[in-house]
XYZ file of C-alpha atoms in Angstrom:
189
model
C -28.256 2.286 10.820
C -24.711 1.073 10.274
C -22.206 3.916 9.922
C -19.129 3.308 7.780
C -16.265 5.800 7.870
C -14.190 5.754 4.711
C -10.852 7.499 4.841
C -8.273 7.562 2.083
C -4.479 7.422 2.069
C -2.026 7.605 -0.788
C 0.985 8.359 1.423
C 1.958 8.051 5.092
C 2.264 11.765 5.842
C -0.962 11.843 7.807
C -1.487 10.533 11.352
C -3.649 7.559 10.421
C -3.253 5.903 13.818
C -4.203 9.084 15.700
C -7.225 9.580 13.454
C -8.437 6.049 14.157
C -8.016 6.455 17.937
C -9.895 9.759 17.873
C -12.871 8.093 16.224
C -12.827 5.325 18.818
C -12.802 7.932 21.568
C -15.418 10.406 20.346
C -17.962 8.536 18.214
C -21.242 8.141 20.093
C -22.730 5.611 17.674
C -21.481 2.206 16.624
C -19.407 2.398 13.464
C -16.868 0.708 11.273
C -13.753 2.498 10.090
C -12.094 1.560 6.810
C -8.946 3.043 5.362
C -8.751 2.902 1.579
C -5.147 2.424 0.484
C -4.747 4.324 -2.775
C -0.946 4.418 -2.909
C 0.499 4.457 -6.396
C 4.044 3.523 -5.360
C 4.440 -0.106 -4.138
C 6.596 0.861 -1.126
C 4.014 3.430 -0.012
C 1.267 0.810 -0.351
C 3.303 -1.486 1.884
C 3.979 1.292 4.422
C 0.279 2.160 4.697
C -0.578 -1.543 5.112
C 2.020 -1.810 7.889
C 0.503 1.146 9.772
C -2.957 -0.385 9.387
C -1.870 -3.836 10.516
C -0.005 -2.492 13.544
C -3.011 -0.396 14.637
C -5.638 -2.975 13.620
C -7.228 -0.560 11.151
C -9.283 -2.328 8.471
C -7.722 -1.548 5.098
C -9.042 -1.929 1.557
C -6.790 -1.705 -1.480
C -8.153 0.640 -4.133
C -7.785 -1.004 -7.547
C -5.372 1.188 -9.450
C -7.150 0.299 -12.696
C -9.881 2.841 -11.818
C -7.416 5.690 -12.405
C -7.439 6.999 -15.953
C -4.821 9.734 -15.486
C -2.195 10.533 -12.860
C -3.734 13.761 -11.606
C -4.262 14.147 -7.829
C -7.712 15.767 -8.078
C -9.025 13.321 -10.656
C -7.470 10.303 -8.922
C -8.976 11.251 -5.560
C -12.378 11.779 -7.193
C -12.162 8.405 -8.942
C -11.378 6.798 -5.588
C -14.311 8.533 -3.894
C -16.638 7.448 -6.700
C -15.385 3.847 -6.564
C -15.848 3.724 -2.788
C -19.474 4.907 -3.048
C -20.538 3.363 -6.361
C -18.823 0.003 -5.916
C -17.532 -0.770 -2.431
C -20.432 0.724 -0.444
C -23.026 -0.980 -2.662
C -21.334 -4.408 -2.605
C -20.920 -4.222 1.183
C -24.455 -3.011 1.937
C -23.264 0.148 3.647
C -26.100 2.224 5.044
C -24.486 5.529 6.041
C -21.119 6.327 4.505
C -18.887 9.085 5.821
C -16.135 10.169 3.436
C -13.251 11.767 5.341
C -9.908 13.260 4.469
C -7.213 11.426 6.384
C -6.294 14.607 8.268
C -9.825 15.243 9.572
C -10.842 13.673 12.861
C -13.092 14.466 15.828
C -11.944 16.403 18.885
C -15.295 16.216 20.705
C -18.291 13.899 20.881
C -19.867 13.219 17.459
C -23.218 11.745 16.482
C -23.371 11.276 12.713
C -27.131 10.617 12.587
C -27.748 14.026 14.205
C -25.526 15.769 11.659
C -27.147 14.009 8.684
C -30.728 14.354 9.909
C -33.177 13.625 7.079
C -30.810 14.689 4.285
C -29.577 12.329 1.592
C -26.158 13.998 1.768
C -24.561 16.346 4.290
C -21.185 17.781 3.340
C -18.670 20.513 3.773
C -19.377 22.964 0.947
C -17.182 24.788 -1.512
C -18.194 27.727 -3.673
C -16.542 29.213 -6.733
C -17.576 32.228 -8.766
C -17.934 31.315 -12.450
C -19.054 33.952 -14.941
C -20.059 36.165 -12.032
C -22.321 33.533 -10.447
C -21.664 31.372 -7.367
C -21.443 27.625 -7.966
C -21.832 25.392 -4.898
C -20.434 21.897 -4.696
C -19.445 19.372 -2.048
C -15.897 19.606 -0.776
C -15.346 15.967 0.240
C -13.331 16.584 3.406
C -16.356 15.482 5.465
C -19.284 14.107 3.471
C -22.070 11.965 4.936
C -24.220 9.908 2.560
C -27.398 8.026 3.407
C -27.045 5.116 0.997
C -30.597 3.948 1.830
C -32.132 7.128 0.400
C -29.595 7.722 -2.389
C -31.629 6.258 -5.237
C -28.878 6.405 -7.877
C -25.355 6.526 -6.399
C -23.825 7.486 -9.750
C -25.675 10.808 -9.605
C -23.313 11.710 -6.759
C -20.187 12.204 -8.836
C -17.038 13.672 -7.250
C -15.068 14.246 -10.467
C -13.714 17.731 -11.023
C -15.146 19.783 -13.862
C -14.001 23.006 -15.543
C -13.124 25.681 -12.955
C -13.959 23.302 -10.051
C -11.744 20.899 -8.122
C -12.507 17.451 -6.669
C -16.228 17.302 -5.932
C -17.070 19.825 -8.646
C -19.510 17.559 -10.425
C -21.607 17.325 -7.251
C -22.997 20.716 -8.293
C -25.416 18.759 -10.489
C -26.602 16.655 -7.540
C -27.109 19.824 -5.478
C -29.204 21.384 -8.282
C -31.327 18.252 -8.643
C -31.887 17.656 -4.897
C -31.697 21.086 -3.204
C -34.103 20.088 -0.423
C -32.311 16.807 0.322
C -28.841 18.141 1.102
C -27.334 19.770 4.141
C -24.191 21.872 4.354
C -21.802 21.210 7.224
C -19.898 24.340 8.316
C -16.294 24.128 7.173
C -14.255 26.014 9.725
C -11.551 25.326 12.238
C -12.011 25.447 15.986
C -10.025 28.289 17.511
């Protein structure tokens, strides 16, 4: 299946060129890499485009009309949702990997092995609300099998009360507990 890496930039503080080269070096499956330019400031949009053009990184402009408020958590979630609900569908993406722009491989990676038979594999986050743990997907590294995701809008990355970006994925996790996989979220020492 075709693997599409989606990474997101709203400023140039992250090493986008290094990230792209690391994927080229360590990915063991064929893939496409797309940077979503979500810059709010016109000069930042231009700077990100320049980095992409220089490094031959495919770049997609995120329509700023999708943003309802200027809140970093909400804006990032709206961008994630647009990339999955709109862009991935219109472009017939099969496996989508949502990545923070400061996350990249440092060893060989095979996405199909990580995903396995799950609909979604993701780094998890947990918060205690009213004395109970609430799990949700922390979208630093989230793999989605678009072929088995029957309703993409069920996978909603908007924050909700007491939870940050990805908080609404708690509902997806409750509905499909046997079809998700948690990816350990730790740093290599």
